[in-house]
């Protein structure tokens, strides 16, 4: 397969593979919002080069289509960089393509730990799932919790969270009393909540897809009194855009994630301002806005160092060890692993002025990827 990376570039094309329709269309909407917000702030030029975004819709979970779209973007559309990749399987499917063509690719959301080992041309703009999982365990231990029940979705990311939490919690002196892997098609969570209640844990660590699955699960826990008897800590289930879908059963639940909407650093204030101007005063920014936004910052860095012809090696070198201030706080790309080193925040859902709100309760600074 031919690569167009060496073509003289007055304009660097960036291919964006996203779910703009289908069951994950909200993530695609947030991806496009993030790009639009970044361009509104910083324009379409980096260094001496213009940047043009070329969008392709994957429409759902379709790794084979992701690979085909990547080939089309590189060979037919002449893109020099790829981004997008909401789900980890589609990123994994693209790895052989970018390895062959030497195409730098920024993972905007995909969080599976093994991904970056699949290609030296991947760099992660979001989190590795081990990061929030170890902070779940640390926060539980820091609060004196000893007996954990783990409830995760039964697919690879859920298994990754279970593995990381289990190892870290045991290292901190805790006990895993039981664990459930919940099928993704589950609609009735009563049996799982019953098992958790009977086990009498003092901490329940969760990882479930946002939306209906998470809402159903937390409602089931509340019905069995678990939200009152144990600390509940998830990862992104109560993200700000999802909070209006919950009722007061969610009050008190914690989550561990790399962004908190209440951050007052200048970069977050500026992003919230431009998002409000473009998408409305009540627009809620979520983690799936912030990591793609950081991904565009990495892309602009890749383009900034170019001196005429696009050099993929120079692009990757430019982001290894790169540090900057993001809306979610200080960031750095680990020069060896190409993983993000960043703050992980523990948030708790509280009622503030009559509105469900994620309130920042603790910051774990400069969290890298643990060696499990």
XYZ file of C-alpha atoms in Angstrom:
372
model
C 0.000 0.000 0.000
C 1.424 3.404 -0.933
C 1.790 6.126 1.682
C 1.263 9.784 0.887
C 3.245 10.943 3.930
C 6.089 12.253 1.776
C 3.977 14.545 -0.426
C 4.879 18.238 -0.125
C 2.306 19.698 2.209
C 1.135 23.277 2.181
C -1.943 21.728 3.766
C -1.748 18.723 6.083
C -4.862 16.580 5.904
C -6.083 14.854 9.057
C -8.429 11.891 8.718
C -11.113 11.673 11.415
C -12.789 8.279 11.878
C -15.803 8.649 14.163
C -19.259 7.362 15.039
C -21.306 10.226 13.647
C -24.421 8.068 13.266
C -25.652 4.923 14.995
C -25.637 3.882 18.667
C -22.508 5.868 19.552
C -23.480 9.054 17.710
C -23.163 11.128 20.903
C -19.446 10.309 20.983
C -19.151 11.357 17.334
C -20.972 14.592 18.113
C -18.570 15.293 20.978
C -15.577 14.514 18.747
C -16.699 17.034 16.132
C -17.558 19.611 18.812
C -14.055 19.302 20.216
C -12.414 19.853 16.842
C -14.708 22.810 16.113
C -13.920 24.341 19.520
C -10.166 23.966 19.039
C -10.306 25.494 15.559
C -12.447 28.370 16.887
C -9.734 29.130 19.439
C -6.577 28.521 17.431
C -7.506 28.572 13.752
C -6.565 26.030 11.091
C -2.848 26.781 10.856
C 0.043 25.358 12.868
C 3.565 26.504 12.145
C 3.759 27.149 8.403
C 1.131 24.544 7.483
C -2.626 24.661 7.117
C -4.689 21.814 8.563
C -7.729 20.281 6.883
C -9.961 17.704 8.570
C -11.512 14.906 6.480
C -14.359 13.108 8.263
C -15.452 9.493 7.800
C -18.428 7.923 9.585
C -17.980 4.405 10.936
C -21.615 4.337 12.103
C -21.146 1.898 14.987
C -18.824 -0.826 16.221
C -17.252 -2.017 12.975
C -13.492 -2.759 13.068
C -13.425 -3.996 9.465
C -14.956 -0.738 8.249
C -12.507 1.264 10.374
C -9.620 -0.458 8.621
C -11.178 0.160 5.209
C -11.788 3.833 5.986
C -8.213 4.253 7.199
C -6.914 2.803 3.923
C -9.215 5.104 1.946
C -8.179 8.186 3.905
C -4.471 7.492 3.492
C -4.416 6.276 -0.124
C -7.314 8.152 -1.753
C -7.703 11.272 0.377
C -3.993 11.753 1.070
C -4.196 12.298 4.819
C -0.965 12.411 6.815
C -2.454 11.882 10.307
C -5.415 9.892 11.613
C -7.532 10.519 14.695
C -10.880 9.542 16.179
C -11.174 5.923 17.353
C -13.853 5.914 20.050
C -13.781 2.145 20.534
C -10.628 0.118 21.070
C -11.402 -2.682 18.544
C -11.501 -0.222 15.652
C -8.125 1.210 16.672
C -6.675 -2.296 16.861
C -7.988 -3.026 13.350
C -6.247 0.056 11.963
C -2.833 -0.782 13.472
C -1.577 -2.874 10.502
C -2.521 -0.067 8.095
C -0.661 2.650 9.949
C 2.319 0.366 10.502
C 2.614 -0.203 6.759
C 2.136 3.438 5.790
C 3.888 5.073 8.766
C 0.887 7.232 9.557
C 0.842 8.936 12.982
C -2.498 8.235 14.654
C -3.906 9.960 17.727
C -6.344 7.890 19.796
C -8.933 10.384 20.976
C -10.866 8.072 23.335
C -9.946 4.367 22.879
C -8.591 3.327 26.283
C -7.629 -0.354 26.081
C -4.186 -0.840 27.684
C -2.631 -3.062 24.948
C -3.312 -0.677 22.052
C -0.080 1.294 22.037
C 1.960 -1.895 21.855
C 0.259 -2.678 18.536
C 1.855 0.227 16.688
C 4.692 2.723 17.231
C 2.531 5.199 15.301
C -0.183 5.387 17.999
C -0.216 8.078 20.679
C -2.982 8.282 23.276
C -4.795 11.564 23.927
C -7.109 10.140 26.589
C -6.629 7.656 29.363
C -5.366 4.139 29.648
C -8.101 2.347 31.611
C -5.610 1.124 34.189
C -5.168 4.739 35.346
C -8.679 5.446 36.700
C -8.944 1.853 37.948
C -5.878 2.127 40.177
C -7.191 5.442 41.492
C -10.510 3.756 42.315
C -8.507 1.345 44.465
C -6.300 4.047 45.986
C -9.277 6.246 46.888
C -11.047 3.280 48.488
C -7.958 2.380 50.512
C -7.297 6.011 51.427
C -10.811 6.071 52.910
C -10.278 2.944 54.977
C -12.249 0.527 52.809
C -11.231 -3.131 53.121
C -13.841 -5.341 51.401
C -14.471 -4.731 47.698
C -17.051 -6.082 45.296
C -16.181 -5.544 41.633
C -18.957 -5.208 39.024
C -17.820 -4.556 35.447
C -19.219 -4.940 31.964
C -18.264 -8.273 30.415
C -15.975 -7.107 27.623
C -12.279 -6.360 27.339
C -12.278 -2.850 28.911
C -14.283 -4.152 31.870
C -11.804 -6.980 32.321
C -8.950 -4.433 32.222
C -10.574 -2.407 35.010
C -11.154 -5.533 37.090
C -7.531 -6.609 36.687
C -6.070 -3.223 37.629
C -8.387 -2.596 40.576
C -7.866 -6.081 41.978
C -4.089 -5.870 41.891
C -3.885 -2.378 43.367
C -6.543 -2.944 46.073
C -4.808 -6.121 47.256
C -1.484 -4.271 47.299
C -3.150 -1.717 49.578
C -4.269 -4.463 51.969
C -7.831 -4.893 50.723
C -9.856 -8.033 50.011
C -11.951 -8.786 46.934
C -15.080 -10.433 48.347
C -16.570 -11.192 44.899
C -16.695 -9.988 41.304
C -19.315 -9.964 38.573
C -18.854 -9.544 34.833
C -22.193 -8.208 33.630
C -23.240 -9.048 30.042
C -23.553 -5.997 27.837
C -27.144 -6.864 26.894
C -28.335 -6.884 30.531
C -31.479 -4.841 31.195
C -32.481 -6.199 34.624
C -29.757 -5.709 37.235
C -31.745 -6.882 40.269
C -29.905 -10.206 40.619
C -26.520 -8.502 40.541
C -27.632 -5.937 43.116
C -28.956 -8.747 45.333
C -25.597 -10.546 45.256
C -23.754 -7.346 46.062
C -26.065 -6.529 48.974
C -25.701 -10.031 50.415
C -21.896 -9.834 50.220
C -21.922 -6.722 52.441
C -18.891 -4.990 50.888
C -17.776 -1.578 52.079
C -16.709 -0.564 48.535
C -18.254 -1.401 45.141
C -16.002 -0.679 42.164
C -17.812 -0.466 38.829
C -17.231 0.074 35.145
C -20.303 0.054 32.884
C -21.245 1.747 29.609
C -22.726 5.209 30.006
C -26.461 5.600 29.550
C -29.126 2.977 30.152
C -26.839 0.210 31.521
C -25.254 2.457 34.161
C -28.587 4.052 35.108
C -30.250 0.658 35.484
C -27.393 -0.708 37.567
C -27.220 2.218 39.983
C -31.012 2.218 40.378
C -30.867 -1.490 41.258
C -28.137 -0.836 43.843
C -30.224 1.951 45.371
C -33.295 -0.305 45.546
C -31.303 -2.804 47.633
C -29.826 -0.079 49.836
C -26.259 -0.589 48.610
C -25.752 3.093 47.801
C -26.297 3.796 51.512
C -24.333 0.877 52.969
C -21.209 1.013 50.776
C -19.049 3.455 48.876
C -19.759 3.208 45.129
C -17.011 4.314 42.752
C -17.245 4.076 38.976
C -15.183 5.569 36.179
C -17.224 7.740 33.808
C -20.787 6.488 34.331
C -21.955 9.818 35.787
C -20.234 12.063 33.255
C -21.669 15.589 33.133
C -23.658 15.141 29.874
C -25.281 12.004 31.371
C -26.325 13.446 34.746
C -29.699 14.834 33.536
C -30.745 11.217 32.784
C -30.360 10.182 36.451
C -32.597 10.702 39.465
C -31.519 11.339 43.041
C -30.543 7.667 43.472
C -27.163 8.633 42.070
C -26.357 11.107 44.854
C -23.205 10.055 46.702
C -21.717 7.954 43.898
C -18.045 8.635 43.129
C -16.243 8.380 39.803
C -12.542 8.337 38.919
C -11.655 10.100 35.655
C -9.192 12.568 34.066
C -11.562 15.563 33.870
C -13.806 17.483 36.233
C -16.133 20.151 34.889
C -15.618 22.316 37.964
C -11.909 22.877 37.305
C -11.097 26.590 37.318
C -7.783 26.550 35.434
C -7.657 29.100 32.572
C -7.727 26.424 29.854
C -10.946 24.882 31.166
C -12.568 28.291 31.617
C -11.666 29.147 28.008
C -12.981 25.829 26.646
C -16.269 26.187 28.528
C -16.630 29.710 27.154
C -16.106 28.728 23.522
C -18.352 25.658 23.897
C -21.112 27.848 25.331
C -20.706 30.358 22.500
C -20.872 27.674 19.810
C -23.335 25.164 21.276
C -25.418 26.981 23.887
C -25.078 28.244 27.448
C -26.232 24.962 28.985
C -23.885 22.766 26.962
C -22.308 20.123 29.226
C -18.683 19.206 28.515
C -17.785 15.570 29.046
C -14.662 13.468 29.048
C -15.382 12.529 25.419
C -15.025 16.213 24.578
C -11.807 16.797 26.460
C -9.671 13.891 25.255
C -10.415 14.565 21.537
C -9.663 18.233 22.218
C -6.295 17.206 23.660
C -5.839 14.972 20.620
C -6.127 18.003 18.345
C -3.488 19.756 20.447
C -1.168 16.819 19.742
C -1.968 16.981 16.032
C -1.165 20.701 15.914
C 2.133 19.899 17.631
C 2.893 17.265 14.957
C 2.186 19.779 12.202
C 3.999 22.672 13.911
C 7.410 21.011 13.496
C 7.060 20.241 9.795
C 9.436 21.944 7.353
C 7.782 21.391 3.984
C 7.227 17.716 3.270
C 5.330 15.943 6.019
C 7.781 13.808 7.985
C 5.980 11.172 10.096
C 9.074 10.433 12.182
C 9.424 14.113 13.071
C 5.728 14.210 13.948
C 6.032 11.347 16.425
C 9.270 12.692 17.905
C 7.558 16.038 18.491
C 4.905 14.560 20.781
C 7.109 12.174 22.762
C 7.779 13.962 26.033
C 5.583 16.893 24.968
C 3.902 18.708 27.857
C 1.195 21.365 27.924
C -1.686 22.685 29.994
C -5.036 21.178 29.038
C -8.565 22.014 30.200
C -8.158 18.942 32.414
C -4.856 20.092 33.899
C -1.145 19.496 33.188
C -0.415 16.840 30.555
C 2.654 15.040 29.287
C 3.155 12.245 26.771
C 5.461 9.600 28.202
C 8.357 9.550 25.702
C 8.769 5.776 25.912
C 5.192 4.475 26.043
C 3.373 7.337 24.237
C 0.784 7.169 27.048
C -0.694 10.210 28.742
C 0.589 11.254 32.164
C -2.122 13.385 33.741
C -4.212 14.087 36.806
C -6.985 11.703 37.761
C -9.869 13.304 39.645
C -12.317 11.695 42.042
C -15.735 13.313 41.745
C -18.896 12.755 43.789
C -22.453 13.364 42.628
C -24.065 15.918 44.923
C -27.142 18.132 44.759
C -25.952 21.701 44.270
C -28.573 24.447 43.966
C -31.153 21.754 43.203
C -29.089 20.231 40.374
C -27.140 16.962 40.219
C -23.481 17.949 39.975
C -20.125 16.169 39.898
C -18.189 17.796 42.732
C -14.405 17.399 42.767
C -13.327 15.778 46.034
C -9.722 14.677 45.421
C -6.965 15.075 42.835
C -4.298 12.432 42.193
C -1.544 14.260 40.342
C 0.560 13.099 37.379
C -0.763 9.559 37.176
C 1.145 7.438 34.680
C 0.444 3.922 33.496
C 1.298 1.300 36.123
C 3.218 -1.830 35.307
C 0.746 -4.617 36.138
